[in-house]
Amino acid sequence: MITTFQQHIQEQQQEVSEASGTFSYLLAGITLATKMIQAKIRLAALDNAYGAIGQTNVQGEQQQKLDVYANEALLHCLGLKDSVAALVSEEDEEPVTFDRSLETGKYIIVFDPLDGSSNIDVNVNVGTIFSILKRQPHGDLNASILRPGHTQVAAGYVVYGPSTVLVYTVGNGVHSFTLDNTIGAYVLTEEHMKMPDQGSYYSTNEANAATWPQAYRDYLELLRSGGLGREYSSRYIGSLVADFHRTLLKGGVFLYPPTSKQPNGKLRLLYEANPLAFIAEQAGGSAVGGGSVNKACSRILDILPEGIHQRTPFMYGSKREMEALAEVLGK
Ligand code: AHM
Ligand code: MG
């Protein structure tokens, strides 16, 4: 018999304190929104849903019609849940907050509604990333939002590819589900996923390599010259979720170091790096970032965020590749 995402969360109720009825009801908001998003993406060309909407978001980036739709779907499906105190989105400058008591409004959801903007219009995989934080009993909502990634109670992503796949963790392993459109449910396809200890791919935008700090260039050379005992091949999709999903399944390493254009990194700490770092660690890999040019890297999950749209250099991957990276960066 099949196990759906809802059933899986409920089965974990005994094992994980967060997996209460409220929590699974909350996650149902995320699954519904992602089903709406994948349905929209599948028909985008027929539905006139490709292209830019003609306005820029808080990051100064052109908003795509599908970015806006994905954001609205998540705000709509999650905003109605009593247990939500705030929603923080890549597309909105400020958190959307709800006037709910501490007892009811216990959670904050942070998300990148549709990641991989450059791939949206060209029928290449894109994704949704989410992170769930517990509201703190003291201080304002902002203080509850700006907490290090190791305090996340759940994280996950959905990759919209040839199939729609949801991967999540509540700190009890990493589990994967595939959307069965014939029954409209995410069905368990892999439990307790483990990233291989070493892979054979490195994944990076090599066009930026000339402007990386020297240590990252040395590391790339180490991979390319067979220094880790393997011949590496390169794979870079340019959609973080898709590159992450491949690395989770096949192993290897992903690098987005500081560049001259983006000295503090490009990817966002709260809704890109933190959730994926949580999943990487749960699967036996690791993730580092923080700092900037000439500044040391640290574990992503230990970084104390200063702003909701903060960027960070972001590197993650298999045990072997990440140990070698730490060695090169530590020199
Ligand atoms: P987005 O949030 O505007 O989609 O940008 C994030 C994307 C990631 O999906 C991807 O890893 C990265 O940007 C690619 O950047 P680049 O085009 O500089 O290689
Ligand atoms: Mg993004």
Tab-separated table of C-alpha atoms and ligand atoms in Angstrom:
chain	number	residue	atom	x	y	z
A	1	MET	CA	0.000	0.000	0.000
A	2	ILE	CA	1.101	3.579	-0.557
A	3	THR	CA	2.156	6.056	2.159
A	4	THR	CA	1.210	9.655	1.480
A	5	PHE	CA	3.094	12.675	2.786
A	6	GLN	CA	0.271	13.363	5.255
A	7	GLN	CA	0.356	9.805	6.560
A	8	HIS	CA	4.126	9.931	6.861
A	9	ILE	CA	4.058	13.084	8.972
A	10	GLN	CA	1.352	11.564	11.161
A	11	GLU	CA	3.341	8.340	11.606
A	12	GLN	CA	6.207	10.414	12.920
A	13	GLN	CA	4.056	12.012	15.596
A	14	GLN	CA	5.419	9.715	18.270
A	15	GLU	CA	9.027	10.215	17.226
A	16	VAL	CA	9.236	13.959	16.609
A	17	SER	CA	7.703	16.361	19.075
A	18	GLU	CA	6.894	18.902	16.337
A	19	ALA	CA	4.879	16.421	14.311
A	20	SER	CA	1.580	17.201	16.010
A	21	GLY	CA	-1.788	17.378	14.271
A	22	THR	CA	-1.374	21.145	13.901
A	23	PHE	CA	1.958	20.626	12.256
A	24	SER	CA	0.709	18.174	9.659
A	25	TYR	CA	-2.255	20.486	8.944
A	26	LEU	CA	0.252	23.282	8.392
A	27	LEU	CA	2.316	21.184	5.995
A	28	ALA	CA	-0.857	20.393	4.063
A	29	GLY	CA	-0.912	24.104	3.170
A	30	ILE	CA	2.516	23.747	1.602
A	31	THR	CA	1.631	20.619	-0.336
A	32	LEU	CA	-1.572	22.178	-1.678
A	33	ALA	CA	0.279	25.314	-2.826
A	34	THR	CA	2.980	23.261	-4.568
A	35	LYS	CA	0.322	21.193	-6.363
A	36	MET	CA	-1.207	24.447	-7.607
A	37	ILE	CA	2.220	25.707	-8.694
A	38	GLN	CA	3.139	22.531	-10.566
A	39	ALA	CA	-0.232	22.538	-12.340
A	40	LYS	CA	0.364	26.143	-13.444
A	41	ILE	CA	3.915	25.382	-14.616
A	42	ARG	CA	2.813	22.357	-16.659
A	43	LEU	CA	0.406	24.500	-18.686
A	44	ALA	CA	2.349	27.770	-18.605
A	45	ALA	CA	2.946	28.039	-22.347
A	46	LEU	CA	-0.740	27.378	-23.096
A	47	ASP	CA	-1.899	29.668	-20.335
A	48	ASN	CA	0.148	32.746	-21.241
A	49	ALA	CA	1.877	32.368	-17.866
A	50	TYR	CA	5.480	32.754	-19.091
A	51	GLY	CA	7.376	36.038	-19.098
A	52	ALA	CA	7.945	39.007	-16.837
A	53	ILE	CA	5.171	40.853	-15.076
A	54	GLY	CA	6.883	44.222	-15.545
A	55	GLN	CA	7.887	44.967	-11.970
A	56	THR	CA	10.926	44.188	-9.832
A	57	ASN	CA	11.011	42.502	-6.427
A	58	VAL	CA	12.933	43.481	-3.286
A	59	GLN	CA	16.094	41.903	-4.728
A	60	GLY	CA	15.877	44.279	-7.701
A	61	GLU	CA	15.069	41.318	-9.958
A	62	GLN	CA	12.401	41.246	-12.666
A	63	GLN	CA	9.421	39.323	-11.309
A	64	GLN	CA	8.165	36.587	-13.586
A	65	LYS	CA	4.430	35.885	-13.815
A	66	LEU	CA	5.060	32.433	-12.357
A	67	ASP	CA	7.068	33.934	-9.444
A	68	VAL	CA	4.055	36.027	-8.550
A	69	TYR	CA	1.609	33.131	-8.934
A	70	ALA	CA	3.762	30.829	-6.773
A	71	ASN	CA	4.068	33.463	-4.067
A	72	GLU	CA	0.322	34.128	-4.036
A	73	ALA	CA	-0.452	30.403	-3.886
A	74	LEU	CA	1.749	29.952	-0.806
A	75	LEU	CA	0.471	33.097	0.912
A	76	HIS	CA	-3.098	32.002	0.269
A	77	CYS	CA	-2.725	28.366	1.343
A	78	LEU	CA	-0.658	29.155	4.453
A	79	GLY	CA	-2.158	32.470	5.535
A	80	LEU	CA	-5.475	30.754	6.317
A	81	LYS	CA	-3.855	28.413	8.851
A	82	ASP	CA	-4.325	29.530	12.461
A	83	SER	CA	-0.938	28.178	13.455
A	84	VAL	CA	0.940	30.644	11.221
A	85	ALA	CA	2.312	33.780	12.890
A	86	ALA	CA	4.312	35.092	9.933
A	87	LEU	CA	5.182	34.283	6.332
A	88	VAL	CA	8.527	35.382	4.956
A	89	SER	CA	8.976	35.221	1.183
A	90	GLU	CA	11.764	36.022	-1.231
A	91	GLU	CA	9.200	38.032	-3.177
A	92	ASP	CA	8.077	40.291	-0.293
A	93	GLU	CA	10.252	42.963	1.269
A	94	GLU	CA	8.747	42.537	4.740
A	95	PRO	CA	7.272	39.498	6.503
A	96	VAL	CA	3.494	39.103	6.222
A	97	THR	CA	2.325	38.878	9.835
A	98	PHE	CA	-0.933	37.671	11.394
A	99	ASP	CA	-2.504	38.810	14.611
A	100	ARG	CA	-2.556	35.416	16.342
A	101	SER	CA	-1.840	34.610	19.973
A	102	LEU	CA	1.326	32.859	21.070
A	103	GLU	CA	-0.653	29.695	21.823
A	104	THR	CA	-2.221	29.490	18.364
A	105	GLY	CA	0.204	31.224	16.009
A	106	LYS	CA	3.185	29.030	16.790
A	107	TYR	CA	5.014	28.862	13.472
A	108	ILE	CA	6.831	31.039	10.978
A	109	ILE	CA	7.279	29.814	7.407
A	110	VAL	CA	10.075	31.149	5.271
A	111	PHE	CA	10.084	30.335	1.552
A	112	ASP	CA	11.439	30.909	-1.894
A	113	PRO	CA	8.213	30.381	-3.895
A	114	LEU	CA	9.841	29.646	-7.250
A	115	ASP	CA	13.580	29.249	-7.367
A	116	GLY	CA	15.577	29.263	-10.594
A	117	SER	CA	14.243	32.385	-12.319
A	118	SER	CA	16.475	32.038	-15.358
A	119	ASN	CA	14.985	28.583	-16.022
A	120	ILE	CA	11.301	29.406	-15.583
A	121	ASP	CA	10.560	30.272	-19.203
A	122	VAL	CA	12.693	27.575	-20.816
A	123	ASN	CA	11.085	24.405	-19.477
A	124	VAL	CA	14.010	23.503	-17.204
A	125	ASN	CA	13.520	22.333	-13.605
A	126	VAL	CA	12.608	24.968	-11.030
A	127	GLY	CA	11.565	24.525	-7.411
A	128	THR	CA	10.027	25.771	-4.177
A	129	ILE	CA	12.084	25.840	-0.960
A	130	PHE	CA	10.643	26.173	2.557
A	131	SER	CA	11.798	26.376	6.140
A	132	ILE	CA	9.650	26.247	9.291
A	133	LEU	CA	10.652	28.062	12.463
A	134	LYS	CA	9.027	28.036	15.874
A	135	ARG	CA	7.841	31.392	17.186
A	136	GLN	CA	9.738	32.379	20.332
A	137	PRO	CA	7.764	33.238	23.462
A	138	HIS	CA	9.751	36.427	23.994
A	139	GLY	CA	10.686	39.326	21.736
A	140	ASP	CA	9.025	40.499	18.546
A	141	LEU	CA	8.375	38.352	15.493
A	142	ASN	CA	11.548	39.580	13.801
A	143	ALA	CA	13.642	38.091	16.590
A	144	SER	CA	11.922	34.737	15.982
A	145	ILE	CA	12.639	34.989	12.252
A	146	LEU	CA	16.314	35.940	12.556
A	147	ARG	CA	17.423	32.721	14.235
A	148	PRO	CA	20.259	30.426	13.152
A	149	GLY	CA	19.347	27.557	10.838
A	150	HIS	CA	19.942	24.872	13.451
A	151	THR	CA	16.704	26.020	15.120
A	152	GLN	CA	14.569	25.091	12.077
A	153	VAL	CA	11.882	22.558	12.990
A	154	ALA	CA	11.365	21.446	9.394
A	155	ALA	CA	12.711	22.170	5.939
A	156	GLY	CA	12.010	20.938	2.464
A	157	TYR	CA	11.762	21.605	-1.202
A	158	VAL	CA	9.736	20.602	-4.216
A	159	VAL	CA	11.430	20.152	-7.560
A	160	TYR	CA	9.206	20.630	-10.605
A	161	GLY	CA	10.867	18.355	-13.144
A	162	PRO	CA	9.763	15.439	-15.302
A	163	SER	CA	8.000	14.466	-12.082
A	164	THR	CA	7.146	16.645	-9.092
A	165	VAL	CA	9.197	15.530	-6.108
A	166	LEU	CA	8.966	16.716	-2.511
A	167	VAL	CA	11.874	16.201	-0.096
A	168	TYR	CA	11.640	17.120	3.580
A	169	THR	CA	13.123	16.688	7.015
A	170	VAL	CA	11.910	17.340	10.542
A	171	GLY	CA	15.328	16.382	11.901
A	172	ASN	CA	14.574	12.689	11.693
A	173	GLY	CA	16.144	11.823	8.350
A	174	VAL	CA	15.353	12.926	4.812
A	175	HIS	CA	12.365	11.526	2.979
A	176	SER	CA	11.207	11.891	-0.591
A	177	PHE	CA	7.734	11.803	-2.180
A	178	THR	CA	6.557	11.883	-5.766
A	179	LEU	CA	3.328	13.568	-6.759
A	180	ASP	CA	0.892	11.054	-8.193
A	181	ASN	CA	-1.354	13.311	-10.217
A	182	THR	CA	-3.895	10.546	-10.739
A	183	ILE	CA	-4.775	10.635	-7.034
A	184	GLY	CA	-3.533	14.168	-6.263
A	185	ALA	CA	-1.211	13.065	-3.453
A	186	TYR	CA	2.505	13.024	-2.713
A	187	VAL	CA	3.446	9.357	-2.315
A	188	LEU	CA	6.499	8.121	-0.400
A	189	THR	CA	9.267	7.038	-2.774
A	190	GLU	CA	12.368	7.001	-0.551
A	191	GLU	CA	12.890	7.080	3.213
A	192	HIS	CA	16.056	7.999	5.134
A	193	MET	CA	17.956	9.158	2.071
A	194	LYS	CA	21.735	9.275	2.348
A	195	MET	CA	24.033	11.370	0.214
A	196	PRO	CA	26.927	9.228	-1.111
A	197	ASP	CA	30.184	9.869	0.804
A	198	GLN	CA	31.811	10.957	-2.432
A	199	GLY	CA	30.405	11.771	-5.856
A	200	SER	CA	31.800	12.453	-9.289
A	201	TYR	CA	30.267	15.822	-10.113
A	202	TYR	CA	31.147	19.357	-9.172
A	203	SER	CA	28.494	21.970	-9.730
A	204	THR	CA	29.273	25.654	-10.083
A	205	ASN	CA	28.929	28.633	-12.389
A	206	GLU	CA	32.449	28.360	-13.751
A	207	ALA	CA	32.101	31.641	-15.634
A	208	ASN	CA	32.601	33.344	-12.255
A	209	ALA	CA	35.703	31.364	-11.289
A	210	ALA	CA	38.156	34.069	-12.364
A	211	THR	CA	36.729	36.414	-9.731
A	212	TRP	CA	36.539	33.924	-6.830
A	213	PRO	CA	38.944	34.170	-3.896
A	214	GLN	CA	42.118	32.188	-4.678
A	215	ALA	CA	41.308	29.315	-2.269
A	216	TYR	CA	38.160	28.387	-4.228
A	217	ARG	CA	40.109	28.389	-7.472
A	218	ASP	CA	42.690	26.097	-5.852
A	219	TYR	CA	39.881	23.796	-4.748
A	220	LEU	CA	38.380	23.615	-8.231
A	221	GLU	CA	41.824	22.776	-9.589
A	222	LEU	CA	42.162	20.028	-6.978
A	223	LEU	CA	38.893	18.469	-8.186
A	224	ARG	CA	39.823	18.814	-11.834
A	225	SER	CA	43.305	17.395	-11.450
A	226	GLY	CA	42.140	14.165	-9.818
A	227	GLY	CA	43.426	15.211	-6.372
A	228	LEU	CA	40.470	13.522	-4.682
A	229	GLY	CA	41.146	10.246	-6.473
A	230	ARG	CA	38.301	10.643	-8.972
A	231	GLU	CA	37.815	12.091	-12.386
A	232	TYR	CA	35.139	14.719	-11.903
A	233	SER	CA	32.618	15.838	-14.442
A	234	SER	CA	30.710	19.117	-14.188
A	235	ARG	CA	26.921	19.543	-13.901
A	236	TYR	CA	25.298	22.952	-13.398
A	237	ILE	CA	21.606	23.565	-13.955
A	238	GLY	CA	21.396	27.042	-12.438
A	239	SER	CA	18.300	26.133	-10.397
A	240	LEU	CA	19.484	25.615	-6.849
A	241	VAL	CA	16.806	23.045	-6.054
A	242	ALA	CA	17.636	20.936	-9.106
A	243	ASP	CA	21.389	21.104	-8.471
A	244	PHE	CA	20.752	20.193	-4.832
A	245	HIS	CA	18.500	17.276	-5.693
A	246	ARG	CA	21.119	15.766	-7.987
A	247	THR	CA	23.821	16.220	-5.319
A	248	LEU	CA	21.603	14.570	-2.705
A	249	LEU	CA	21.115	11.538	-4.944
A	250	LYS	CA	24.497	11.282	-6.655
A	251	GLY	CA	26.878	13.080	-4.298
A	252	GLY	CA	29.537	15.629	-5.257
A	253	VAL	CA	29.860	19.280	-4.402
A	254	PHE	CA	28.103	22.570	-5.217
A	255	LEU	CA	29.951	25.875	-4.950
A	256	TYR	CA	28.641	29.446	-5.026
A	257	PRO	CA	31.583	31.365	-3.541
A	258	PRO	CA	31.904	35.154	-3.242
A	259	THR	CA	32.474	36.802	-6.633
A	260	SER	CA	33.562	40.312	-7.560
A	261	LYS	CA	29.933	41.083	-8.505
A	262	GLN	CA	28.503	39.426	-5.372
A	263	PRO	CA	31.198	39.746	-2.682
A	264	ASN	CA	28.802	38.442	-0.008
A	265	GLY	CA	27.582	35.567	-2.150
A	266	LYS	CA	24.445	35.358	-4.253
A	267	LEU	CA	22.186	32.876	-2.508
A	268	ARG	CA	19.881	33.793	0.340
A	269	LEU	CA	20.545	32.489	3.829
A	270	LEU	CA	17.030	32.150	5.235
A	271	TYR	CA	15.096	30.579	2.401
A	272	GLU	CA	17.765	28.978	0.205
A	273	ALA	CA	20.880	28.024	2.211
A	274	ASN	CA	19.355	27.189	5.620
A	275	PRO	CA	16.688	24.700	4.513
A	276	LEU	CA	19.028	22.941	2.079
A	277	ALA	CA	21.846	22.854	4.662
A	278	PHE	CA	19.475	21.207	7.157
A	279	ILE	CA	18.585	18.539	4.577
A	280	ALA	CA	22.242	18.073	3.513
A	281	GLU	CA	23.308	17.433	7.115
A	282	GLN	CA	20.403	15.100	7.769
A	283	ALA	CA	21.486	13.097	4.712
A	284	GLY	CA	25.107	12.811	5.885
A	285	GLY	CA	26.544	15.723	3.885
A	286	SER	CA	27.373	19.230	5.050
A	287	ALA	CA	27.051	22.892	4.067
A	288	VAL	CA	29.213	25.936	4.716
A	289	GLY	CA	28.994	29.620	3.960
A	290	GLY	CA	28.990	32.990	5.608
A	291	GLY	CA	31.900	35.370	5.569
A	292	SER	CA	32.834	37.145	2.370
A	293	VAL	CA	35.999	37.585	0.357
A	294	ASN	CA	38.951	36.674	2.611
A	295	LYS	CA	36.703	35.778	5.520
A	296	ALA	CA	36.431	32.267	6.880
A	297	CYS	CA	33.480	30.030	6.139
A	298	SER	CA	31.419	28.416	8.850
A	299	ARG	CA	28.645	25.872	9.143
A	300	ILE	CA	25.605	27.434	7.451
A	301	LEU	CA	23.295	26.356	10.288
A	302	ASP	CA	25.360	28.306	12.863
A	303	ILE	CA	25.132	31.690	11.143
A	304	LEU	CA	23.088	34.269	13.032
A	305	PRO	CA	21.053	36.103	10.356
A	306	GLU	CA	20.974	39.883	10.407
A	307	GLY	CA	18.324	40.459	7.755
A	308	ILE	CA	15.605	38.390	6.136
A	309	HIS	CA	17.015	38.737	2.630
A	310	GLN	CA	20.665	38.316	3.638
A	311	ARG	CA	22.912	36.642	1.083
A	312	THR	CA	25.682	34.169	1.732
A	313	PRO	CA	28.350	32.257	-0.144
A	314	PHE	CA	27.014	28.692	-0.208
A	315	MET	CA	28.854	25.405	-0.614
A	316	TYR	CA	27.416	21.984	0.150
A	317	GLY	CA	28.014	18.380	-0.729
A	318	SER	CA	29.310	14.946	0.171
A	319	LYS	CA	31.519	14.198	3.147
A	320	ARG	CA	34.730	13.641	1.180
A	321	GLU	CA	34.451	16.743	-1.008
A	322	MET	CA	33.441	18.945	1.934
A	323	GLU	CA	36.362	17.740	4.068
A	324	ALA	CA	38.734	18.597	1.240
A	325	LEU	CA	37.078	22.014	0.856
A	326	ALA	CA	37.527	22.763	4.568
A	327	GLU	CA	41.206	21.828	4.265
A	328	VAL	CA	41.800	24.102	1.279
A	329	LEU	CA	39.881	27.029	2.793
A	330	GLY	CA	41.647	26.586	6.123
A	331	LYS	CA	45.112	26.960	4.587
B	1	AHM	P1	16.586	33.244	-8.038
B	1	AHM	O1	16.156	33.156	-6.605
B	1	AHM	O2	16.458	34.611	-8.623
B	1	AHM	O3	15.981	32.184	-8.880
B	1	AHM	O4	18.193	33.021	-8.057
B	1	AHM	C1	18.724	31.940	-7.428
B	1	AHM	C2	19.347	31.042	-8.465
B	1	AHM	C3	19.568	29.665	-7.939
B	1	AHM	O5	18.483	28.841	-8.251
B	1	AHM	C4	20.809	29.218	-8.647
B	1	AHM	O6	21.558	28.318	-7.855
B	1	AHM	C5	21.560	30.495	-8.857
B	1	AHM	O7	20.620	31.538	-8.760
B	1	AHM	C6	22.202	30.570	-10.200
B	1	AHM	O8	22.916	31.745	-10.285
B	1	AHM	P2	23.809	32.107	-11.557
B	1	AHM	O9	22.862	32.339	-12.689
B	1	AHM	O10	24.549	33.352	-11.136
B	1	AHM	O11	24.738	30.948	-11.794
B	2	MG	MG	15.703	31.678	-5.323
